Amino acid sequence: MTKESPALYVVPTPLGHLGDMTQRAIEVLRQVPWVAAEDTRHSAPLLRHFGCNARLLPAHRHNEEGAAQQVITRLAAGESVALVVDAGTPAVSDPGARLVARVRAAGHRVIPLPGACAAVVALSAAGLGEAHFLFYGFLPSKAGQRAEALRELAPLPYALVFYEAPHRILEAVAALLVAFGPERTLVLARELTKLFESIHCCALGEAQTWLLADANRQRGEFVLLVSGAAPVEQSAEGERVLQLLLDDGLSIRQASRLAHAITGVGKNVLYQRALALKG
């Protein structure tokens, strides 16, 4: 970290628990003369806590282009800069990506540090069986756009990871239920690493009842994880078994319930398919 080799350091900060700040992150923040921060008022106490005396530059979603130019100016002068957001890793559903891109385009080094990321923290405790996951981040706030996004995600066989704010948690879960049906697993990870952290796992069809049972369950920042759609082969087998049961004279409800027990394909998916097959 010298004038001969200035760099932009991308520095994760704790989600809540200050003990999650890495030693390397602390050392970088103590040595750089400048820190570009999403909210300087939020980051200033954190820097003071760890004995960091760097000067702060605002670098939020609404000034990222201008902030990038300030950072490039500092780097060109031989001064390293650290980039932080309010919590977690910059540029992961937070500002930072455009700034990093501009710094790279200007020919300066970008050095990422490992650290806290709410999506990965939640995924590690979710217990979902999928080998792959897709990180989406925040869903659109408008109902129509959100529904369209979820329709495109519904058939994917990957665990799906979303971020959500407390004031939208009920409508977000309702939209997930409509798009994915009641059978898929939902994990609600709330206030991760903080005093009131909770991680609740249930069927999507049970989630709203759980949230409404206690207003405190709707507070805090959320990571939502949804199990993936059944693989195509499994779905095909479910339809084959469903057709055989219907041909044997079972009712739609009986056939879908039994096909679910045999193949593991969601009951709601099979029920809707049975309706289509019957008519």
PDB file of C-alpha atoms in Angstrom:
ATOM      1  CA  MET A   1       0.000   0.000   0.000  1.00  0.00           C
ATOM      2  CA  THR A   2       2.481   2.566  -1.256  1.00  0.00           C
ATOM      3  CA  LYS A   3       2.551   5.502  -3.654  1.00  0.00           C
ATOM      4  CA  GLU A   4       4.191   3.182  -6.180  1.00  0.00           C
ATOM      5  CA  SER A   5       1.262   0.753  -5.947  1.00  0.00           C
ATOM      6  CA  PRO A   6      -2.020   2.457  -4.992  1.00  0.00           C
ATOM      7  CA  ALA A   7      -5.190   0.346  -5.125  1.00  0.00           C
ATOM      8  CA  LEU A   8      -8.898   0.353  -4.429  1.00  0.00           C
ATOM      9  CA  TYR A   9      -9.605  -2.114  -1.619  1.00  0.00           C
ATOM     10  CA  VAL A  10     -13.129  -3.561  -1.546  1.00  0.00           C
ATOM     11  CA  VAL A  11     -13.694  -4.119   2.179  1.00  0.00           C
ATOM     12  CA  PRO A  12     -16.662  -6.043   3.660  1.00  0.00           C
ATOM     13  CA  THR A  13     -17.953  -4.802   7.014  1.00  0.00           C
ATOM     14  CA  PRO A  14     -19.985  -6.705   9.643  1.00  0.00           C
ATOM     15  CA  LEU A  15     -23.685  -7.381   9.148  1.00  0.00           C
ATOM     16  CA  GLY A  16     -24.150  -6.602  12.825  1.00  0.00           C
ATOM     17  CA  HIS A  17     -21.682  -8.365  15.109  1.00  0.00           C
ATOM     18  CA  LEU A  18     -18.466  -6.325  15.240  1.00  0.00           C
ATOM     19  CA  GLY A  19     -16.482  -9.478  15.962  1.00  0.00           C
ATOM     20  CA  ASP A  20     -16.994 -10.494  12.339  1.00  0.00           C
ATOM     21  CA  MET A  21     -14.660  -7.760  11.078  1.00  0.00           C
ATOM     22  CA  THR A  22     -11.548  -9.518   9.753  1.00  0.00           C
ATOM     23  CA  GLN A  23      -8.073  -8.559  10.926  1.00  0.00           C
ATOM     24  CA  ARG A  24      -7.046  -7.859   7.356  1.00  0.00           C
ATOM     25  CA  ALA A  25      -9.986  -5.486   6.855  1.00  0.00           C
ATOM     26  CA  ILE A  26      -9.051  -3.595  10.018  1.00  0.00           C
ATOM     27  CA  GLU A  27      -5.428  -3.288   8.887  1.00  0.00           C
ATOM     28  CA  VAL A  28      -6.449  -1.960   5.468  1.00  0.00           C
ATOM     29  CA  LEU A  29      -8.830   0.605   6.961  1.00  0.00           C
ATOM     30  CA  ARG A  30      -6.134   1.765   9.372  1.00  0.00           C
ATOM     31  CA  GLN A  31      -3.618   2.292   6.574  1.00  0.00           C
ATOM     32  CA  VAL A  32      -5.572   3.864   3.713  1.00  0.00           C
ATOM     33  CA  PRO A  33      -5.851   7.679   3.732  1.00  0.00           C
ATOM     34  CA  TRP A  34      -9.349   7.579   2.163  1.00  0.00           C
ATOM     35  CA  VAL A  35     -12.501   5.485   2.640  1.00  0.00           C
ATOM     36  CA  ALA A  36     -15.360   5.709   0.134  1.00  0.00           C
ATOM     37  CA  ALA A  37     -18.503   4.930   2.144  1.00  0.00           C
ATOM     38  CA  GLU A  38     -22.161   4.340   1.267  1.00  0.00           C
ATOM     39  CA  ASP A  39     -23.203   6.457   4.273  1.00  0.00           C
ATOM     40  CA  THR A  40     -20.398   8.400   5.925  1.00  0.00           C
ATOM     41  CA  ARG A  41     -22.525   8.959   9.053  1.00  0.00           C
ATOM     42  CA  HIS A  42     -22.935   5.196   9.430  1.00  0.00           C
ATOM     43  CA  SER A  43     -19.312   4.297   8.685  1.00  0.00           C
ATOM     44  CA  ALA A  44     -17.635   6.980  10.825  1.00  0.00           C
ATOM     45  CA  PRO A  45     -18.427   5.259  14.186  1.00  0.00           C
ATOM     46  CA  LEU A  46     -17.233   1.893  12.789  1.00  0.00           C
ATOM     47  CA  LEU A  47     -13.922   3.418  11.695  1.00  0.00           C
ATOM     48  CA  ARG A  48     -13.458   5.111  15.068  1.00  0.00           C
ATOM     49  CA  HIS A  49     -14.191   1.816  16.848  1.00  0.00           C
ATOM     50  CA  PHE A  50     -11.327   0.117  15.017  1.00  0.00           C
ATOM     51  CA  GLY A  51      -8.933   3.058  15.290  1.00  0.00           C
ATOM     52  CA  CYS A  52      -9.111   4.080  11.622  1.00  0.00           C
ATOM     53  CA  ASN A  53      -8.390   7.727  10.870  1.00  0.00           C
ATOM     54  CA  ALA A  54      -9.013   7.816   7.113  1.00  0.00           C
ATOM     55  CA  ARG A  55     -10.940  10.682   5.554  1.00  0.00           C
ATOM     56  CA  LEU A  56     -14.355   9.783   4.195  1.00  0.00           C
ATOM     57  CA  LEU A  57     -15.798  10.190   0.707  1.00  0.00           C
ATOM     58  CA  PRO A  58     -19.544   9.628   0.124  1.00  0.00           C
ATOM     59  CA  ALA A  59     -20.112   6.877  -2.455  1.00  0.00           C
ATOM     60  CA  HIS A  60     -23.781   5.964  -2.536  1.00  0.00           C
ATOM     61  CA  ARG A  61     -26.217   4.868  -5.228  1.00  0.00           C
ATOM     62  CA  HIS A  62     -27.061   8.427  -6.297  1.00  0.00           C
ATOM     63  CA  ASN A  63     -23.522   9.783  -6.696  1.00  0.00           C
ATOM     64  CA  GLU A  64     -21.561   6.695  -7.720  1.00  0.00           C
ATOM     65  CA  GLU A  65     -20.276   8.154 -10.992  1.00  0.00           C
ATOM     66  CA  GLY A  66     -18.987  11.305  -9.284  1.00  0.00           C
ATOM     67  CA  ALA A  67     -17.556   9.287  -6.403  1.00  0.00           C
ATOM     68  CA  ALA A  68     -15.728   7.065  -8.883  1.00  0.00           C
ATOM     69  CA  GLN A  69     -14.000  10.092 -10.375  1.00  0.00           C
ATOM     70  CA  GLN A  70     -12.916  11.267  -6.908  1.00  0.00           C
ATOM     71  CA  VAL A  71     -11.512   7.818  -6.143  1.00  0.00           C
ATOM     72  CA  ILE A  72      -9.649   7.725  -9.462  1.00  0.00           C
ATOM     73  CA  THR A  73      -8.163  11.159  -8.710  1.00  0.00           C
ATOM     74  CA  ARG A  74      -6.906   9.939  -5.338  1.00  0.00           C
ATOM     75  CA  LEU A  75      -5.450   6.764  -6.883  1.00  0.00           C
ATOM     76  CA  ALA A  76      -3.732   8.788  -9.605  1.00  0.00           C
ATOM     77  CA  ALA A  77      -2.144  10.844  -6.835  1.00  0.00           C
ATOM     78  CA  GLY A  78      -0.704   7.645  -5.347  1.00  0.00           C
ATOM     79  CA  GLU A  79      -3.209   7.289  -2.473  1.00  0.00           C
ATOM     80  CA  SER A  80      -5.005   4.007  -1.840  1.00  0.00           C
ATOM     81  CA  VAL A  81      -8.754   4.011  -1.136  1.00  0.00           C
ATOM     82  CA  ALA A  82     -11.017   1.536   0.677  1.00  0.00           C
ATOM     83  CA  LEU A  83     -14.625   1.019  -0.426  1.00  0.00           C
ATOM     84  CA  VAL A  84     -17.237   0.080   2.196  1.00  0.00           C
ATOM     85  CA  VAL A  85     -21.019  -0.105   2.434  1.00  0.00           C
ATOM     86  CA  ASP A  86     -23.250   0.042   5.503  1.00  0.00           C
ATOM     87  CA  ALA A  87     -23.075  -3.727   6.067  1.00  0.00           C
ATOM     88  CA  GLY A  88     -21.673  -6.685   4.174  1.00  0.00           C
ATOM     89  CA  THR A  89     -19.788  -6.736   0.878  1.00  0.00           C
ATOM     90  CA  PRO A  90     -19.860  -3.755  -1.515  1.00  0.00           C
ATOM     91  CA  ALA A  91     -21.572  -4.263  -4.893  1.00  0.00           C
ATOM     92  CA  VAL A  92     -23.692  -7.221  -3.664  1.00  0.00           C
ATOM     93  CA  SER A  93     -27.163  -5.587  -3.758  1.00  0.00           C
ATOM     94  CA  ASP A  94     -25.337  -2.459  -2.600  1.00  0.00           C
ATOM     95  CA  PRO A  95     -23.483   0.371  -4.345  1.00  0.00           C
ATOM     96  CA  GLY A  96     -19.981  -0.286  -5.637  1.00  0.00           C
ATOM     97  CA  ALA A  97     -20.130  -2.120  -8.974  1.00  0.00           C
ATOM     98  CA  ARG A  98     -20.077   1.005 -11.149  1.00  0.00           C
ATOM     99  CA  LEU A  99     -17.317   2.549  -9.057  1.00  0.00           C
ATOM    100  CA  VAL A 100     -15.192  -0.595  -9.326  1.00  0.00           C
ATOM    101  CA  ALA A 101     -15.779  -0.719 -13.095  1.00  0.00           C
ATOM    102  CA  ARG A 102     -14.634   2.899 -13.524  1.00  0.00           C
ATOM    103  CA  VAL A 103     -11.524   2.312 -11.429  1.00  0.00           C
ATOM    104  CA  ARG A 104     -10.607  -0.753 -13.498  1.00  0.00           C
ATOM    105  CA  ALA A 105     -11.222   1.125 -16.745  1.00  0.00           C
ATOM    106  CA  ALA A 106      -8.864   3.853 -15.535  1.00  0.00           C
ATOM    107  CA  GLY A 107      -6.126   1.249 -15.173  1.00  0.00           C
ATOM    108  CA  HIS A 108      -5.934   1.019 -11.384  1.00  0.00           C
ATOM    109  CA  ARG A 109      -5.821  -2.134  -9.274  1.00  0.00           C
ATOM    110  CA  VAL A 110      -8.866  -3.400  -7.412  1.00  0.00           C
ATOM    111  CA  ILE A 111      -8.159  -5.700  -4.466  1.00  0.00           C
ATOM    112  CA  PRO A 112     -11.156  -7.559  -2.928  1.00  0.00           C
ATOM    113  CA  LEU A 113     -11.123  -8.723   0.687  1.00  0.00           C
ATOM    114  CA  PRO A 114     -13.228 -11.695   1.837  1.00  0.00           C
ATOM    115  CA  GLY A 115     -15.781 -11.086   4.540  1.00  0.00           C
ATOM    116  CA  ALA A 116     -19.422 -10.865   5.555  1.00  0.00           C
ATOM    117  CA  CYS A 117     -22.180 -11.413   2.968  1.00  0.00           C
ATOM    118  CA  ALA A 118     -25.754 -11.907   4.187  1.00  0.00           C
ATOM    119  CA  ALA A 119     -26.690 -14.202   1.285  1.00  0.00           C
ATOM    120  CA  VAL A 120     -23.865 -16.652   1.992  1.00  0.00           C
ATOM    121  CA  VAL A 121     -24.363 -16.497   5.762  1.00  0.00           C
ATOM    122  CA  ALA A 122     -28.055 -17.358   5.374  1.00  0.00           C
ATOM    123  CA  LEU A 123     -27.387 -20.076   2.801  1.00  0.00           C
ATOM    124  CA  SER A 124     -24.901 -21.815   5.094  1.00  0.00           C
ATOM    125  CA  ALA A 125     -27.585 -22.186   7.792  1.00  0.00           C
ATOM    126  CA  ALA A 126     -30.557 -22.926   5.523  1.00  0.00           C
ATOM    127  CA  GLY A 127     -29.998 -26.651   5.056  1.00  0.00           C
ATOM    128  CA  LEU A 128     -31.366 -26.650   1.514  1.00  0.00           C
ATOM    129  CA  GLY A 129     -30.290 -29.651  -0.521  1.00  0.00           C
ATOM    130  CA  GLU A 130     -29.685 -28.016  -3.908  1.00  0.00           C
ATOM    131  CA  ALA A 131     -26.129 -28.203  -5.200  1.00  0.00           C
ATOM    132  CA  HIS A 132     -26.456 -24.750  -6.797  1.00  0.00           C
ATOM    133  CA  PHE A 133     -28.029 -21.443  -5.839  1.00  0.00           C
ATOM    134  CA  LEU A 134     -29.061 -18.281  -7.663  1.00  0.00           C
ATOM    135  CA  PHE A 135     -28.662 -14.964  -5.872  1.00  0.00           C
ATOM    136  CA  TYR A 136     -31.331 -12.493  -6.992  1.00  0.00           C
ATOM    137  CA  GLY A 137     -31.149  -9.780  -4.321  1.00  0.00           C
ATOM    138  CA  PHE A 138     -34.099  -7.391  -3.935  1.00  0.00           C
ATOM    139  CA  LEU A 139     -37.231  -8.146  -5.949  1.00  0.00           C
ATOM    140  CA  PRO A 140     -38.940  -5.253  -7.782  1.00  0.00           C
ATOM    141  CA  SER A 141     -41.140  -3.196  -5.458  1.00  0.00           C
ATOM    142  CA  LYS A 142     -44.007  -2.938  -7.982  1.00  0.00           C
ATOM    143  CA  ALA A 143     -46.364  -5.909  -7.853  1.00  0.00           C
ATOM    144  CA  GLY A 144     -46.558  -6.536 -11.604  1.00  0.00           C
ATOM    145  CA  GLN A 145     -42.798  -6.414 -12.132  1.00  0.00           C
ATOM    146  CA  ARG A 146     -42.233  -8.628  -9.093  1.00  0.00           C
ATOM    147  CA  ALA A 147     -44.734 -11.222 -10.343  1.00  0.00           C
ATOM    148  CA  GLU A 148     -43.084 -11.278 -13.775  1.00  0.00           C
ATOM    149  CA  ALA A 149     -39.628 -11.764 -12.258  1.00  0.00           C
ATOM    150  CA  LEU A 150     -40.870 -14.638 -10.102  1.00  0.00           C
ATOM    151  CA  ARG A 151     -42.599 -16.333 -13.046  1.00  0.00           C
ATOM    152  CA  GLU A 152     -39.244 -16.503 -14.818  1.00  0.00           C
ATOM    153  CA  LEU A 153     -37.552 -17.930 -11.720  1.00  0.00           C
ATOM    154  CA  ALA A 154     -40.247 -20.484 -10.837  1.00  0.00           C
ATOM    155  CA  PRO A 155     -39.060 -23.380 -13.060  1.00  0.00           C
ATOM    156  CA  LEU A 156     -35.381 -23.117 -12.100  1.00  0.00           C
ATOM    157  CA  PRO A 157     -33.994 -26.098 -10.120  1.00  0.00           C
ATOM    158  CA  TYR A 158     -31.690 -23.910  -7.993  1.00  0.00           C
ATOM    159  CA  ALA A 159     -32.107 -22.583  -4.470  1.00  0.00           C
ATOM    160  CA  LEU A 160     -33.197 -18.937  -4.870  1.00  0.00           C
ATOM    161  CA  VAL A 161     -31.838 -16.211  -2.575  1.00  0.00           C
ATOM    162  CA  PHE A 162     -33.610 -12.877  -2.112  1.00  0.00           C
ATOM    163  CA  TYR A 163     -33.138  -9.828   0.107  1.00  0.00           C
ATOM    164  CA  GLU A 164     -36.202  -8.068   1.517  1.00  0.00           C
ATOM    165  CA  ALA A 165     -36.976  -5.077   3.719  1.00  0.00           C
ATOM    166  CA  PRO A 166     -39.318  -5.418   6.726  1.00  0.00           C
ATOM    167  CA  HIS A 167     -42.047  -3.153   5.333  1.00  0.00           C
ATOM    168  CA  ARG A 168     -42.390  -5.398   2.256  1.00  0.00           C
ATOM    169  CA  ILE A 169     -41.923  -8.820   3.823  1.00  0.00           C
ATOM    170  CA  LEU A 170     -45.605  -9.822   3.868  1.00  0.00           C
ATOM    171  CA  GLU A 171     -46.289  -8.851   0.255  1.00  0.00           C
ATOM    172  CA  ALA A 172     -43.031 -10.466  -0.859  1.00  0.00           C
ATOM    173  CA  VAL A 173     -43.922 -13.785   0.785  1.00  0.00           C
ATOM    174  CA  ALA A 174     -47.430 -13.575  -0.694  1.00  0.00           C
ATOM    175  CA  ALA A 175     -45.905 -13.110  -4.160  1.00  0.00           C
ATOM    176  CA  LEU A 176     -43.569 -16.073  -3.623  1.00  0.00           C
ATOM    177  CA  LEU A 177     -46.548 -18.230  -2.661  1.00  0.00           C
ATOM    178  CA  VAL A 178     -48.475 -17.303  -5.814  1.00  0.00           C
ATOM    179  CA  ALA A 179     -45.478 -17.887  -8.077  1.00  0.00           C
ATOM    180  CA  PHE A 180     -44.054 -21.056  -6.527  1.00  0.00           C
ATOM    181  CA  GLY A 181     -46.994 -22.734  -4.761  1.00  0.00           C
ATOM    182  CA  PRO A 182     -47.303 -23.825  -1.120  1.00  0.00           C
ATOM    183  CA  GLU A 183     -45.092 -26.934  -1.189  1.00  0.00           C
ATOM    184  CA  ARG A 184     -41.632 -25.464  -1.737  1.00  0.00           C
ATOM    185  CA  THR A 185     -39.455 -24.779   1.293  1.00  0.00           C
ATOM    186  CA  LEU A 186     -38.931 -21.198   2.461  1.00  0.00           C
ATOM    187  CA  VAL A 187     -36.205 -20.148   4.884  1.00  0.00           C
ATOM    188  CA  LEU A 188     -36.640 -16.734   6.507  1.00  0.00           C
ATOM    189  CA  ALA A 189     -33.318 -15.508   7.895  1.00  0.00           C
ATOM    190  CA  ARG A 190     -33.776 -12.286   9.852  1.00  0.00           C
ATOM    191  CA  GLU A 191     -31.335  -9.876  11.535  1.00  0.00           C
ATOM    192  CA  LEU A 192     -28.344 -12.107  10.842  1.00  0.00           C
ATOM    193  CA  THR A 193     -25.494 -11.875  13.422  1.00  0.00           C
ATOM    194  CA  LYS A 194     -27.519  -9.367  15.467  1.00  0.00           C
ATOM    195  CA  LEU A 195     -29.151  -9.667  18.882  1.00  0.00           C
ATOM    196  CA  PHE A 196     -32.550 -10.810  17.578  1.00  0.00           C
ATOM    197  CA  GLU A 197     -31.292 -13.105  14.814  1.00  0.00           C
ATOM    198  CA  SER A 198     -33.769 -15.793  13.788  1.00  0.00           C
ATOM    199  CA  ILE A 199     -33.765 -18.442  11.070  1.00  0.00           C
ATOM    200  CA  HIS A 200     -37.106 -20.125  10.408  1.00  0.00           C
ATOM    201  CA  CYS A 201     -37.765 -22.902   7.897  1.00  0.00           C
ATOM    202  CA  CYS A 202     -41.254 -23.876   6.726  1.00  0.00           C
ATOM    203  CA  ALA A 203     -43.369 -24.684   3.691  1.00  0.00           C
ATOM    204  CA  LEU A 204     -44.165 -21.577   1.654  1.00  0.00           C
ATOM    205  CA  GLY A 205     -47.848 -22.116   2.367  1.00  0.00           C
ATOM    206  CA  GLU A 206     -47.210 -21.743   6.112  1.00  0.00           C
ATOM    207  CA  ALA A 207     -44.986 -18.671   6.010  1.00  0.00           C
ATOM    208  CA  GLN A 208     -47.574 -15.893   6.216  1.00  0.00           C
ATOM    209  CA  THR A 209     -49.283 -17.507   9.213  1.00  0.00           C
ATOM    210  CA  TRP A 210     -45.912 -17.681  10.974  1.00  0.00           C
ATOM    211  CA  LEU A 211     -45.108 -14.042  10.216  1.00  0.00           C
ATOM    212  CA  LEU A 212     -48.524 -12.797  11.331  1.00  0.00           C
ATOM    213  CA  ALA A 213     -48.438 -14.768  14.602  1.00  0.00           C
ATOM    214  CA  ASP A 214     -45.923 -12.285  16.070  1.00  0.00           C
ATOM    215  CA  ALA A 215     -45.295  -8.743  14.793  1.00  0.00           C
ATOM    216  CA  ASN A 216     -41.655  -9.013  15.876  1.00  0.00           C
ATOM    217  CA  ARG A 217     -41.135 -11.661  13.214  1.00  0.00           C
ATOM    218  CA  GLN A 218     -41.697  -8.973  10.564  1.00  0.00           C
ATOM    219  CA  ARG A 219     -38.931  -6.708  11.844  1.00  0.00           C
ATOM    220  CA  GLY A 220     -35.370  -6.399  10.618  1.00  0.00           C
ATOM    221  CA  GLU A 221     -33.609  -7.093   7.351  1.00  0.00           C
ATOM    222  CA  PHE A 222     -34.478 -10.428   5.691  1.00  0.00           C
ATOM    223  CA  VAL A 223     -32.765 -12.983   3.524  1.00  0.00           C
ATOM    224  CA  LEU A 224     -35.355 -15.285   1.921  1.00  0.00           C
ATOM    225  CA  LEU A 225     -34.292 -18.642   0.497  1.00  0.00           C
ATOM    226  CA  VAL A 226     -36.629 -20.797  -1.580  1.00  0.00           C
ATOM    227  CA  SER A 227     -35.944 -24.395  -2.575  1.00  0.00           C
ATOM    228  CA  GLY A 228     -35.604 -25.038  -6.302  1.00  0.00           C
ATOM    229  CA  ALA A 229     -38.172 -26.509  -8.647  1.00  0.00           C
ATOM    230  CA  ALA A 230     -38.210 -30.264  -9.064  1.00  0.00           C
ATOM    231  CA  PRO A 231     -35.815 -31.478 -11.794  1.00  0.00           C
ATOM    232  CA  VAL A 232     -37.395 -32.016 -15.206  1.00  0.00           C
ATOM    233  CA  GLU A 233     -36.988 -35.797 -14.934  1.00  0.00           C
ATOM    234  CA  GLN A 234     -38.762 -35.826 -11.573  1.00  0.00           C
ATOM    235  CA  SER A 235     -41.575 -33.646 -12.918  1.00  0.00           C
ATOM    236  CA  ALA A 236     -41.978 -35.938 -15.915  1.00  0.00           C
ATOM    237  CA  GLU A 237     -42.177 -38.967 -13.649  1.00  0.00           C
ATOM    238  CA  GLY A 238     -44.737 -37.171 -11.488  1.00  0.00           C
ATOM    239  CA  GLU A 239     -46.931 -36.515 -14.519  1.00  0.00           C
ATOM    240  CA  ARG A 240     -46.590 -40.126 -15.703  1.00  0.00           C
ATOM    241  CA  VAL A 241     -47.696 -41.476 -12.317  1.00  0.00           C
ATOM    242  CA  LEU A 242     -50.452 -38.870 -12.120  1.00  0.00           C
ATOM    243  CA  GLN A 243     -51.847 -39.919 -15.501  1.00  0.00           C
ATOM    244  CA  LEU A 244     -51.872 -43.597 -14.481  1.00  0.00           C
ATOM    245  CA  LEU A 245     -53.767 -42.803 -11.283  1.00  0.00           C
ATOM    246  CA  LEU A 246     -56.302 -40.671 -13.112  1.00  0.00           C
ATOM    247  CA  ASP A 247     -56.767 -43.423 -15.699  1.00  0.00           C
ATOM    248  CA  ASP A 248     -57.513 -45.818 -12.814  1.00  0.00           C
ATOM    249  CA  GLY A 249     -60.420 -43.614 -11.816  1.00  0.00           C
ATOM    250  CA  LEU A 250     -58.965 -41.722  -8.837  1.00  0.00           C
ATOM    251  CA  SER A 251     -60.232 -38.209  -8.254  1.00  0.00           C
ATOM    252  CA  ILE A 252     -57.993 -35.242  -9.039  1.00  0.00           C
ATOM    253  CA  ARG A 253     -57.323 -34.656  -5.339  1.00  0.00           C
ATOM    254  CA  GLN A 254     -56.592 -38.327  -4.608  1.00  0.00           C
ATOM    255  CA  ALA A 255     -54.383 -38.741  -7.679  1.00  0.00           C
ATOM    256  CA  SER A 256     -52.320 -35.608  -6.991  1.00  0.00           C
ATOM    257  CA  ARG A 257     -51.864 -36.534  -3.327  1.00  0.00           C
ATOM    258  CA  LEU A 258     -50.748 -40.085  -4.137  1.00  0.00           C
ATOM    259  CA  ALA A 259     -48.492 -38.996  -7.016  1.00  0.00           C
ATOM    260  CA  HIS A 260     -46.831 -36.554  -4.625  1.00  0.00           C
ATOM    261  CA  ALA A 261     -46.213 -39.328  -2.099  1.00  0.00           C
ATOM    262  CA  ILE A 262     -44.705 -41.580  -4.797  1.00  0.00           C
ATOM    263  CA  THR A 263     -42.546 -39.072  -6.703  1.00  0.00           C
ATOM    264  CA  GLY A 264     -41.934 -36.126  -4.359  1.00  0.00           C
ATOM    265  CA  VAL A 265     -43.209 -33.578  -6.882  1.00  0.00           C
ATOM    266  CA  GLY A 266     -45.166 -30.782  -5.152  1.00  0.00           C
ATOM    267  CA  LYS A 267     -48.831 -31.524  -4.489  1.00  0.00           C
ATOM    268  CA  ASN A 268     -49.963 -28.153  -5.795  1.00  0.00           C
ATOM    269  CA  VAL A 269     -47.989 -28.619  -9.025  1.00  0.00           C
ATOM    270  CA  LEU A 270     -49.528 -32.054  -9.523  1.00  0.00           C
ATOM    271  CA  TYR A 271     -53.018 -30.825  -8.645  1.00  0.00           C
ATOM    272  CA  GLN A 272     -52.827 -28.059 -11.248  1.00  0.00           C
ATOM    273  CA  ARG A 273     -51.482 -30.514 -13.815  1.00  0.00           C
ATOM    274  CA  ALA A 274     -54.278 -32.965 -13.014  1.00  0.00           C
ATOM    275  CA  LEU A 275     -56.845 -30.233 -13.659  1.00  0.00           C
ATOM    276  CA  ALA A 276     -55.260 -29.616 -17.048  1.00  0.00           C
ATOM    277  CA  LEU A 277     -55.173 -33.326 -17.904  1.00  0.00           C
ATOM    278  CA  LYS A 278     -58.823 -33.765 -16.976  1.00  0.00           C
ATOM    279  CA  GLY A 279     -59.921 -30.979 -19.051  1.00  0.00           C
TER     280      GLY A 279
END
